[in-house]
Coordinates of C-alpha atoms in Angstrom, one line a residue:
X1 CA -61.5 166.9 111.3
X2 CA -61.7 164.1 113.9
X3 CA -59.4 160.9 114.0
X4 CA -60.3 157.6 115.8
X5 CA -57.6 155.9 117.5
X6 CA -57.7 152.0 117.0
X7 CA -57.2 150.0 120.4
X8 CA -54.2 148.2 121.2
X9 CA -53.6 144.7 119.9
X10 CA -54.4 141.8 121.7
X11 CA -51.6 140.1 123.5
X12 CA -51.1 135.9 122.9
X13 CA -51.6 133.6 125.2
X14 CA -48.9 132.5 127.4
X15 CA -47.8 129.0 126.6
X16 CA -46.1 126.7 128.8
X17 CA -43.2 124.3 127.3
X18 CA -41.9 121.2 128.9
X19 CA -38.0 120.5 128.2
X20 CA -36.2 117.3 126.8
X21 CA -35.2 116.6 130.1
X22 CA -39.0 116.6 131.5
X23 CA -39.6 114.2 128.6
X24 CA -36.9 111.7 129.3
X25 CA -37.8 112.0 132.7
X26 CA -41.3 110.9 132.1
X27 CA -40.0 107.5 130.5
X28 CA -39.7 104.4 132.2
X29 CA -36.1 103.9 133.3
X30 CA -35.9 100.0 132.0
X31 CA -37.1 101.3 128.3
X32 CA -34.7 104.3 128.4
X33 CA -31.7 102.0 129.2
X34 CA -32.8 99.6 126.2
X35 CA -32.9 102.3 123.9
X36 CA -29.9 103.7 124.9
X37 CA -28.4 100.4 124.1
X38 CA -29.8 99.9 120.6
X39 CA -28.7 103.3 119.5
X40 CA -25.2 102.2 120.5
X41 CA -25.5 99.3 118.6
X42 CA -26.8 101.0 115.4
X43 CA -23.8 103.0 115.8
X44 CA -21.3 100.3 116.0
X45 CA -22.8 98.3 113.1
X46 CA -23.0 101.3 110.9
X47 CA -19.2 102.1 111.9
X48 CA -18.2 98.3 111.3
X49 CA -20.3 98.2 107.8
X50 CA -18.3 101.5 106.8
X51 CA -15.2 100.1 107.8
X52 CA -15.3 96.8 106.4
X53 CA -15.7 97.8 102.8
X54 CA -15.8 94.6 100.2
X55 CA -14.6 92.1 102.5
X56 CA -16.1 88.6 102.8
X57 CA -17.2 87.6 106.1
X58 CA -15.4 84.7 107.6
X59 CA -16.7 81.0 106.8
X60 CA -17.9 81.8 103.6
X61 CA -17.4 79.1 101.1
X62 CA -18.5 78.3 97.2
X63 CA -19.0 74.7 96.3
X64 CA -16.6 73.9 99.2
X65 CA -14.1 76.5 98.3
X66 CA -13.4 79.0 101.3
X67 CA -13.2 82.7 100.3
X68 CA -13.9 83.8 104.1
X69 CA -11.8 87.0 104.8
X70 CA -10.9 87.6 101.1
X71 CA -11.5 90.8 99.0
X72 CA -13.9 90.8 96.2
X73 CA -10.9 90.1 93.8
X74 CA -9.0 87.7 95.5
X75 CA -12.3 85.8 96.0
X76 CA -13.2 86.0 92.2
X77 CA -9.5 84.7 91.3
X78 CA -9.6 81.9 93.8
X79 CA -13.0 80.7 92.4
X80 CA -12.0 81.1 88.8
X81 CA -8.6 79.1 89.9
X82 CA -10.4 76.4 91.8
X83 CA -13.9 76.1 90.1
X84 CA -13.3 77.1 86.3
X85 CA -12.7 73.6 84.9
X86 CA -16.4 73.2 86.3
X87 CA -17.6 75.5 83.3
X88 CA -16.0 73.3 80.5
X89 CA -17.2 69.9 81.7
X90 CA -19.8 68.6 79.4
X91 CA -23.0 68.3 80.5
X92 CA -24.9 64.8 80.0
X93 CA -28.6 64.9 79.3
X94 CA -31.2 62.1 79.0
X95 CA -34.4 62.6 76.8
X96 CA -37.2 59.9 76.1
X97 CA -38.5 57.3 78.1
X98 CA -38.0 57.8 81.9
X99 CA -36.3 61.0 81.5
X100 CA -39.0 62.7 83.9
X101 CA -38.6 59.9 86.3
X102 CA -35.0 60.5 86.3
X103 CA -34.1 57.5 83.9
X104 CA -30.3 56.7 84.2
X105 CA -28.0 56.6 81.0
X106 CA -27.9 53.1 81.0
X107 CA -31.3 52.8 80.5
X108 CA -32.1 50.9 77.2
X109 CA -35.0 53.5 76.4
X110 CA -32.7 56.5 77.4
X111 CA -31.8 58.9 74.7
X112 CA -28.5 60.1 76.1
X113 CA -26.6 63.1 74.9
X114 CA -23.7 65.5 76.0
X115 CA -23.9 69.2 75.9
X116 CA -20.7 71.6 75.8
X117 CA -21.8 74.1 78.3
X118 CA -20.8 77.0 76.3
X119 CA -22.3 75.6 73.2
X120 CA -25.5 75.5 75.4
X121 CA -25.2 79.4 76.5
X122 CA -24.0 78.1 80.1
X123 CA -21.3 79.9 82.0
X124 CA -20.1 80.1 85.7
X125 CA -20.5 83.7 86.8
X126 CA -18.1 84.2 89.4
X127 CA -18.3 87.9 89.5
X128 CA -21.9 87.7 90.5
X129 CA -21.3 84.9 93.2
X130 CA -18.7 86.9 95.1
X131 CA -21.0 90.1 94.8
X132 CA -23.5 88.1 96.6
X133 CA -21.0 86.8 99.1
X134 CA -19.7 90.2 99.4
X135 CA -23.1 91.9 99.7
X136 CA -25.1 90.9 103.0
X137 CA -28.0 93.0 104.1
X138 CA -27.3 95.6 106.6
X139 CA -29.6 93.7 109.2
X140 CA -27.3 90.7 108.7
X141 CA -24.3 92.8 109.3
X142 CA -26.2 94.4 112.7
X143 CA -27.1 91.0 113.7
X144 CA -23.5 89.4 113.2
X145 CA -24.9 87.1 110.5
X146 CA -22.7 85.8 107.6
X147 CA -20.6 83.2 106.3
X148 CA -21.5 79.8 105.1
X149 CA -22.2 78.1 101.7
X150 CA -23.3 80.2 99.0
X151 CA -24.7 79.4 95.8
X152 CA -22.3 79.3 92.8
X153 CA -24.3 81.4 90.1
X154 CA -25.1 80.6 86.5
X155 CA -25.1 82.6 83.6
X156 CA -27.5 81.5 80.6
X157 CA -27.5 82.9 77.2
X158 CA -31.1 81.8 76.5
X159 CA -30.8 82.3 72.6
X160 CA -27.8 80.1 72.5
X161 CA -29.1 77.6 74.8
X162 CA -32.7 77.7 72.6
X163 CA -30.5 77.2 69.4
X164 CA -28.6 74.0 71.0
X165 CA -31.6 72.5 72.4
X166 CA -33.3 72.8 68.8
X167 CA -30.3 71.0 67.4
X168 CA -30.9 68.5 70.0
X169 CA -34.5 68.0 69.2
X170 CA -33.8 67.5 65.6
X171 CA -31.6 64.4 66.5
X172 CA -33.7 62.8 69.3
X173 CA -37.3 63.8 68.4
X174 CA -39.1 60.7 67.1
X175 CA -42.7 60.3 65.7
X176 CA -45.0 57.7 67.0
X177 CA -44.6 54.0 65.7
X178 CA -47.3 52.0 65.3
X179 CA -46.8 48.3 65.2
X180 CA -46.2 46.6 61.8
X181 CA -45.3 43.0 60.4
X182 CA -42.7 42.4 57.7
X183 CA -40.8 39.4 56.3
X184 CA -37.4 38.2 56.3
X185 CA -36.5 35.0 54.3
X186 CA -40.2 33.9 54.3
X187 CA -40.7 34.4 58.1
X188 CA -42.8 37.2 59.8
X189 CA -40.9 39.9 61.8
X190 CA -42.8 42.1 64.2
X191 CA -41.9 45.8 64.8
X192 CA -43.2 46.6 68.1
X193 CA -45.1 50.1 68.6
X194 CA -43.3 52.8 70.3
X195 CA -44.4 56.1 71.7
X196 CA -43.5 59.5 69.8
X197 CA -41.3 61.8 71.7
X198 CA -40.7 65.6 71.0
X199 CA -38.1 67.5 73.5
X200 CA -39.9 70.6 75.1
X201 CA -37.3 73.0 74.1
X202 CA -38.7 75.9 76.3
X203 CA -39.1 73.7 79.2
X204 CA -35.5 72.4 79.2
X205 CA -33.8 75.8 79.3
X206 CA -34.5 75.7 83.2
X207 CA -33.5 72.3 83.4
X208 CA -30.1 73.2 81.9
X209 CA -29.5 75.8 84.2
X210 CA -30.7 73.8 87.2
X211 CA -28.5 71.1 86.4
X212 CA -25.0 72.9 85.6
X213 CA -22.7 72.8 87.2
X214 CA -23.5 69.9 89.6
X215 CA -24.4 67.3 87.0
X216 CA -21.4 68.2 85.0
X217 CA -19.5 64.9 84.1
X218 CA -21.4 62.9 86.4
X219 CA -22.6 60.3 84.1
X220 CA -24.9 58.8 86.5
X221 CA -27.1 61.4 87.2
X222 CA -27.9 63.1 83.8
X223 CA -30.1 66.4 83.4
X224 CA -33.4 64.7 82.6
X225 CA -35.0 66.9 79.7
X226 CA -39.0 67.1 79.6
X227 CA -40.7 65.8 76.6
X228 CA -43.9 65.7 75.1
X229 CA -45.3 62.0 74.2
X230 CA -48.2 60.7 71.5
X231 CA -49.0 57.2 72.3
X232 CA -49.5 54.5 69.4
X233 CA -52.8 52.9 68.5
X234 CA -51.7 49.6 67.8
X235 CA -51.7 47.0 70.8
X236 CA -50.5 43.7 71.3
X237 CA -54.0 42.1 70.4
X238 CA -54.1 43.8 67.1
X239 CA -50.5 42.2 66.5
X240 CA -51.3 38.7 67.2
X241 CA -54.7 39.0 65.1
X242 CA -52.7 40.3 62.3
X243 CA -50.1 37.4 62.4
X244 CA -52.7 34.9 62.6
X245 CA -55.0 36.0 59.8
X246 CA -52.5 37.6 57.4
X247 CA -48.8 37.1 57.9
X248 CA -48.6 33.7 59.0
X249 CA -51.0 32.5 55.9
X250 CA -49.0 34.3 53.6
X251 CA -45.9 32.5 53.8
X252 CA -47.3 29.0 54.7
X253 CA -46.4 27.9 51.6
X254 CA -45.2 28.8 47.8
X255 CA -48.1 30.0 45.7
X256 CA -48.1 28.0 42.1
X257 CA -49.0 29.6 39.1
X258 CA -49.9 27.4 35.9
X259 CA -48.9 28.3 32.7
X260 CA -50.4 25.4 30.3
X261 CA -48.7 22.5 31.5
X262 CA -46.1 24.3 33.2
X263 CA -46.1 25.7 36.9
X264 CA -44.4 28.8 38.1
X265 CA -43.6 28.7 41.7
X266 CA -43.6 31.9 43.9
X267 CA -41.7 31.2 47.0
X268 CA -42.6 32.6 50.4
X269 CA -39.4 34.6 50.7
X270 CA -40.4 36.2 47.6
X271 CA -44.1 36.8 48.7
X272 CA -42.6 38.1 52.1
X273 CA -40.5 40.6 50.2
X274 CA -43.4 42.1 48.7
X275 CA -45.8 42.2 51.4
X276 CA -46.3 44.3 54.7
X277 CA -48.8 44.9 57.2
X278 CA -49.4 48.5 58.5
X279 CA -51.3 50.2 60.6
X280 CA -54.1 52.4 59.5
X281 CA -55.6 55.5 61.2
X282 CA -57.0 53.2 63.8
X283 CA -54.3 51.3 64.5
X284 CA -55.4 48.0 62.7
X285 CA -52.8 46.2 60.6
X286 CA -54.0 45.8 57.2
X287 CA -51.6 44.0 54.7
X288 CA -50.1 46.0 51.7
X289 CA -48.9 43.8 48.9
X290 CA -47.0 45.1 45.9
X291 CA -48.0 43.0 43.0
X292 CA -46.4 44.9 40.4
X293 CA -42.9 44.8 42.0
X294 CA -43.3 40.9 42.6
X295 CA -43.7 40.5 38.9
X296 CA -40.7 42.4 38.0
X297 CA -38.7 40.9 40.7
X298 CA -35.6 39.7 38.8
X299 CA -35.1 36.7 40.7
X300 CA -38.0 35.2 39.0
X301 CA -36.7 35.5 35.7
X302 CA -35.4 32.0 35.7
X303 CA -38.6 30.5 36.9
X304 CA -40.7 32.3 34.4
X305 CA -38.2 31.6 31.7
X306 CA -38.4 28.0 32.6
X307 CA -42.3 27.9 32.0
X308 CA -42.0 29.9 28.7
X309 CA -41.9 28.3 25.4
X310 CA -39.8 29.8 22.9
X311 CA -41.2 30.4 19.2
X312 CA -39.7 28.1 16.4
X313 CA -38.5 30.4 13.4
X314 CA -39.7 29.2 10.3
X315 CA -36.8 27.9 8.2
X316 CA -36.0 29.0 4.4
X317 CA -34.1 27.4 1.4
X318 CA -33.6 28.0 -1.8
X319 CA -35.1 25.9 -4.5
X320 CA -34.7 26.5 -8.0
X321 CA -33.3 30.2 -7.3
X322 CA -36.5 31.2 -5.4
X323 CA -36.7 31.4 -1.4
X324 CA -39.0 29.3 0.2
X325 CA -40.3 28.0 3.3
X326 CA -38.8 24.7 4.5
X327 CA -40.7 24.5 7.7
X328 CA -43.6 26.2 9.0
X329 CA -42.1 27.2 12.8
X330 CA -44.5 27.7 15.5
X331 CA -45.7 30.4 18.1
X332 CA -44.3 30.3 21.5
X333 CA -45.6 31.7 24.8
X334 CA -44.6 33.8 27.6
X335 CA -46.0 34.8 31.0
X336 CA -47.1 38.1 31.3
X337 CA -45.2 39.6 34.3
X338 CA -48.1 42.3 34.7
X339 CA -50.4 39.4 35.3
X340 CA -48.1 37.6 38.0
X341 CA -49.0 40.1 40.9
X342 CA -53.2 39.9 40.6
X343 CA -52.7 36.3 40.2
X344 CA -51.0 35.8 43.3
X345 CA -53.2 38.3 45.5
X346 CA -56.3 36.5 45.8
X347 CA -54.1 33.4 47.0
X348 CA -52.0 35.1 49.6
X349 CA -53.9 34.3 52.5
X350 CA -54.9 30.6 52.0
X351 CA -53.4 27.8 53.3
X352 CA -53.0 24.5 51.5
X353 CA -51.1 23.6 48.2
X354 CA -54.9 23.3 46.2
X355 CA -56.1 26.6 47.6
X356 CA -52.8 28.5 46.8
X357 CA -52.8 27.1 43.0
X358 CA -54.3 29.2 40.1
X359 CA -53.4 30.0 36.4
X360 CA -51.6 32.8 35.1
X361 CA -52.3 34.8 32.2
X362 CA -49.6 33.9 29.3
X363 CA -49.1 35.6 26.1
X364 CA -48.3 34.0 22.5
X365 CA -44.7 35.0 20.7
X366 CA -44.8 34.8 17.1
X367 CA -41.7 33.9 15.6
X368 CA -39.6 36.7 13.4
X369 CA -39.8 34.3 10.4
X370 CA -43.3 32.6 9.4
X371 CA -44.2 31.4 5.8
X372 CA -46.7 34.1 5.8
X373 CA -44.4 37.0 6.3
X374 CA -40.8 36.4 5.3
X375 CA -41.2 37.8 1.7
X376 CA -42.8 40.9 3.3
X377 CA -39.9 41.2 5.1
X378 CA -37.7 41.4 1.8
X379 CA -36.1 37.8 2.2
X380 CA -37.0 36.9 -1.7
X381 CA -33.5 36.2 -3.2
X382 CA -30.2 35.1 -2.8
X383 CA -27.8 38.2 -2.0
X384 CA -24.5 36.2 -1.9
X385 CA -22.9 32.8 -1.1
X386 CA -19.4 31.7 -0.5
X387 CA -17.6 28.3 0.3
X388 CA -14.3 27.4 1.8
X389 CA -12.8 24.1 1.1
X390 CA -10.4 22.7 4.0
X391 CA -8.5 19.4 4.2
X392 CA -10.4 17.1 6.5
X393 CA -9.4 16.5 10.2
X394 CA -11.5 15.3 12.9
X395 CA -11.3 18.6 14.8
X396 CA -11.8 20.6 12.1
X397 CA -14.9 18.5 11.3
X398 CA -16.4 19.1 14.6
X399 CA -15.6 22.6 15.1
X400 CA -16.4 24.0 11.7
X401 CA -19.8 21.8 11.8
X402 CA -20.5 23.1 15.2
X403 CA -20.1 26.8 14.4
X404 CA -22.0 26.4 11.2
X405 CA -24.9 24.8 13.1
X406 CA -25.2 27.8 15.4
X407 CA -25.2 30.3 12.5
X408 CA -27.7 28.9 10.2
X409 CA -30.9 30.5 10.6
X410 CA -29.7 33.5 11.8
X411 CA -32.0 36.5 11.4
X412 CA -30.5 39.9 10.7
X413 CA -33.1 43.2 11.0
X414 CA -32.5 46.2 8.8
X415 CA -30.2 48.3 11.0
X416 CA -29.1 45.8 13.2
X417 CA -25.4 44.1 13.9
X418 CA -24.7 40.5 13.4
X419 CA -21.7 39.1 15.5
X420 CA -20.0 36.2 15.3
X421 CA -18.9 35.7 18.8
X422 CA -22.4 36.6 20.1
X423 CA -23.8 34.2 17.9
X424 CA -21.4 31.0 18.0
X425 CA -20.5 31.8 21.7
X426 CA -17.2 30.7 23.5
X427 CA -15.5 28.0 22.1
X428 CA -15.7 25.6 24.9
X429 CA -16.1 21.9 25.2
X430 CA -19.6 22.5 27.1
X431 CA -20.6 24.6 23.9
X432 CA -19.5 21.7 21.5
X433 CA -15.9 22.5 20.5
X434 CA -12.8 20.5 20.7
X435 CA -9.2 21.0 20.8
X436 CA -7.5 22.0 17.1
X437 CA -4.7 24.2 15.6
X438 CA -5.1 27.9 15.8
X439 CA -2.3 30.8 15.1
X440 CA -0.8 32.3 18.3
X441 CA 2.0 34.7 18.3
X442 CA 2.4 34.2 14.5
X443 CA 2.9 30.3 14.9
X444 CA 0.6 27.5 15.0
X445 CA -0.4 26.1 18.4
X446 CA -3.2 24.0 19.6
X447 CA -6.4 25.6 21.6
X448 CA -10.5 24.9 22.0
X449 CA -12.1 25.4 18.9
X450 CA -9.3 25.5 16.4
X451 CA -10.6 25.5 12.8
X452 CA -13.4 28.0 13.2
X453 CA -11.5 30.3 11.3
X454 CA -12.4 28.8 8.2
X455 CA -16.3 29.6 9.1
X456 CA -15.2 33.2 9.8
X457 CA -13.7 33.7 6.6
X458 CA -16.6 32.1 4.9
X459 CA -18.5 34.7 6.6
X460 CA -16.7 37.6 5.9
X461 CA -16.7 36.7 1.9
X462 CA -20.4 36.3 2.1
X463 CA -20.9 39.5 3.7
X464 CA -18.2 41.3 1.4
X465 CA -20.3 39.8 -1.6
X466 CA -23.6 40.8 -0.1
X467 CA -22.6 44.4 0.0
X468 CA -23.4 45.1 3.7
X469 CA -21.1 47.3 6.0
X470 CA -18.2 45.6 7.9
X471 CA -18.0 46.6 11.5
X472 CA -15.4 44.9 13.0
X473 CA -12.5 42.1 11.4
X474 CA -9.5 41.1 11.2
X475 CA -7.2 39.0 9.1
X476 CA -4.8 36.3 10.4
X477 CA -1.2 37.3 11.1
X478 CA 0.1 35.4 8.4
X479 CA -1.2 34.1 5.2
X480 CA -3.0 30.8 4.8
X481 CA -3.1 29.6 1.3
X482 CA -6.6 28.1 1.2
X483 CA -8.3 31.5 1.6
X484 CA -8.4 34.7 -0.7
X485 CA -5.8 36.8 0.3
X486 CA -6.7 40.1 1.7
X487 CA -10.2 38.5 1.9
X488 CA -10.1 36.4 5.0
X489 CA -10.9 36.7 8.6
X490 CA -10.2 35.0 12.2
X491 CA -11.8 35.3 15.6
X492 CA -10.7 35.1 19.0
X493 CA -13.0 34.9 22.3
X494 CA -13.0 38.1 24.3
X495 CA -10.5 40.0 21.9
X496 CA -11.4 39.6 18.2
X497 CA -15.2 39.6 16.6
X498 CA -16.5 39.5 13.3
X499 CA -19.5 41.8 13.1
X500 CA -21.3 43.3 10.4
X501 CA -24.3 45.8 10.1
X502 CA -27.2 45.1 8.0
X503 CA -27.6 48.3 5.7
X504 CA -29.4 46.5 2.9
X505 CA -32.6 47.8 3.9
X506 CA -34.4 44.6 4.3
X507 CA -34.2 41.5 6.8
X508 CA -31.4 39.1 5.9
X509 CA -31.5 35.2 6.5
X510 CA -28.3 33.5 7.0
X511 CA -27.9 29.7 5.6
X512 CA -25.0 27.9 7.0
X513 CA -23.7 24.3 6.3
X514 CA -20.8 22.3 6.1
X515 CA -19.2 18.7 4.8
X516 CA -16.4 17.1 5.8
X517 CA -14.2 19.4 3.8
X518 CA -15.9 22.6 3.2
X519 CA -18.2 25.3 4.6
X520 CA -20.9 27.1 2.8
X521 CA -22.6 30.4 3.8
X522 CA -25.3 32.0 1.9
X523 CA -27.2 35.4 2.5
X524 CA -30.8 35.5 1.6
X525 CA -32.8 38.7 1.3
X526 CA -32.8 41.7 -1.2
X527 CA -29.9 42.5 -2.9
X528 CA -28.8 46.5 -2.6
X529 CA -26.6 46.3 -5.6
X530 CA -26.8 44.2 -8.9
X531 CA -23.1 43.0 -8.5
X532 CA -20.6 43.2 -6.1
X533 CA -17.0 42.5 -7.5
X534 CA -13.7 42.0 -6.2
X535 CA -10.2 43.2 -7.3
X536 CA -7.0 41.9 -5.8
X537 CA -4.0 44.0 -6.2
X538 CA -0.1 42.7 -6.3
X539 CA 1.8 41.6 -3.4
X540 CA 4.1 44.2 -2.1
X541 CA 6.6 44.8 0.5
X542 CA 7.3 41.1 0.4
X543 CA 9.5 39.8 3.5
X544 CA 11.2 36.4 3.6
X545 CA 10.5 34.1 6.4
X546 CA 12.9 32.7 9.1
X547 CA 13.5 29.4 10.5
X548 CA 13.3 28.4 14.2
X549 CA 13.0 25.2 16.1
X550 CA 9.5 24.5 17.5
X551 CA 8.7 23.6 21.3
X552 CA 9.7 20.5 22.7
X553 CA 7.4 17.6 23.3
X554 CA 3.5 17.6 21.9
X555 CA 3.1 21.1 22.0
X556 CA 4.9 21.5 18.9
X557 CA 3.5 21.9 15.6
X558 CA 5.6 22.2 12.2
X559 CA 5.1 25.0 10.1
X560 CA 6.0 25.5 6.6
X561 CA 7.6 28.8 5.4
X562 CA 5.8 31.3 3.6
X563 CA 6.4 34.9 2.9
X564 CA 4.9 38.1 4.3
X565 CA 3.7 40.6 2.1
X566 CA 1.3 43.6 1.8
X567 CA -1.9 43.2 -0.4
X568 CA -4.7 45.6 -1.5
X569 CA -8.6 44.3 -2.1
X570 CA -11.3 46.7 -3.5
X571 CA -14.7 46.0 -3.3
X572 CA -16.8 47.2 -6.3
X573 CA -20.3 48.0 -6.2
X574 CA -22.3 48.0 -9.7
X575 CA -25.8 48.5 -10.4
X576 CA -27.4 48.8 -13.7
X577 CA -24.1 47.8 -15.6
X578 CA -22.4 50.6 -14.0
X579 CA -20.0 51.3 -11.0
X580 CA -22.0 52.6 -8.2
X581 CA -19.0 52.8 -5.8
X582 CA -15.8 50.8 -4.5
X583 CA -14.1 50.4 -0.9
X584 CA -10.5 49.3 -0.3
X585 CA -9.1 46.7 1.9
X586 CA -5.4 46.6 2.8
X587 CA -4.0 43.7 4.9
X588 CA -0.6 42.8 5.9
X589 CA 0.8 39.4 6.6
X590 CA 3.9 38.7 8.6
X591 CA 6.4 36.2 7.0
X592 CA 5.3 32.7 8.2
X593 CA 8.9 31.2 9.7
X594 CA 9.7 27.6 9.3
X595 CA 9.2 25.9 12.4
X596 CA 10.8 22.5 12.8
X597 CA 9.7 20.3 15.4
X598 CA 12.4 17.6 16.9
X599 CA 10.4 14.5 16.3

């Protein structure tokens, strides 16, 4: 067996190394000195940085407040103490015309508002401000830089700011306004066009942040907020054209509408109140006339009434127990309110009286009672008639005659109510009444319209025996001998009326007439009952009168005594000879004291 012996490993080559000293020795001496100095400076800066901790460089200020040399906590407390009020000062902002050009709050076009910083999501961030001042870069430290004015940092809650600006936009946004022409008291009034303005909410967030707190409380330098604008289409030339062609001619004079021989005058004021000129989609001003509103305007009522003619009712009378027409009556005419607008519209922009005059449609008004229809209405017979006699006296003759005149010819449709006060009206001199004796506070005195109670009593009895339903009535306070006891009535303007309901099923026509000593009222229609009877019971609860002196002078009216009493009256309805029903009326009369006048 044989072995092979390997050769010994090769030796590594010899390497010659140069020491640090040799390398430094190779560096030029000036460079070597500068490097050593730089390393010393770095070492000193690092040492100073570590030793300074959170201290703030000398000469550091925020909004003029010196915080140099203070710790972070001391600086924060000082800033909060001296600048904290700035954070609550309202922020003045301006929106609209000239906002982007810095319009001031006194500009007439400016839309100025105040925002509370907290509501707008703005607050002063003293902690971040101090951190900024207490944390200069290492290089600034090494180079000895530090101090000076530091920016006061602001925190903004964008969500709250956006909400506040959105609410502000709702109050301040305006749509574009085109020019328009309206009228006041018959004169054109121009509404000038105006650009539309909408607040740019997103763009305003940064403006709020930038303007806070420097502009806070400074009304002379409000924060301008950006807007978007839309320009109107209507220009000055179009307004001038509309004034000349439409507005000025429309109110140049009244419009005259003829109705037969009468003329209805429509004043420029009324025309203007129902006419406007508004811009269309191209900016042209076009007239808009509301003829329907003009026709129904209540200010025309008197003028329309003046050109209308009332229908004249046919008059009826009894002749041999039969109802006949005493006069034919006549139709009336009324202006159609719906026709007024269409009649005015073609004349609106004409000038001159002739060009502004035209006829207006009228409608005939038939009388309620005519010779051709009264029988169809059921006015075929006498239902009842009653007469009251009285002692002749000038005031009675006048007042009773005037009341009978106003009542005569009254027509009461089935289901309608008749009213004495509404028919006769207030008893005034202008209405044809004079002063006479009345009863007031249970004694005679004088007042306008004295004596008409005789007419009221006559009407009550005609109603009673016609069998229709009384709605309101009242007897005199004490009994008057010429009237049937328990079946009489009085009236007083504003406090007591005499009213009845026509429940007969047919129209009732009322005849009323008077002489110097009597008044008679007759109901014509169709009898509901064959007969209406009256039964008067005995006087009960009788009370004796007293005696007293009357007022001094001419106001005293002597009064004879009469006992007071209660009485019951029964109305009995008869059909076919048999009783069909009855009603009871109870009346209480107070004693009529004797009144003695000195003279």
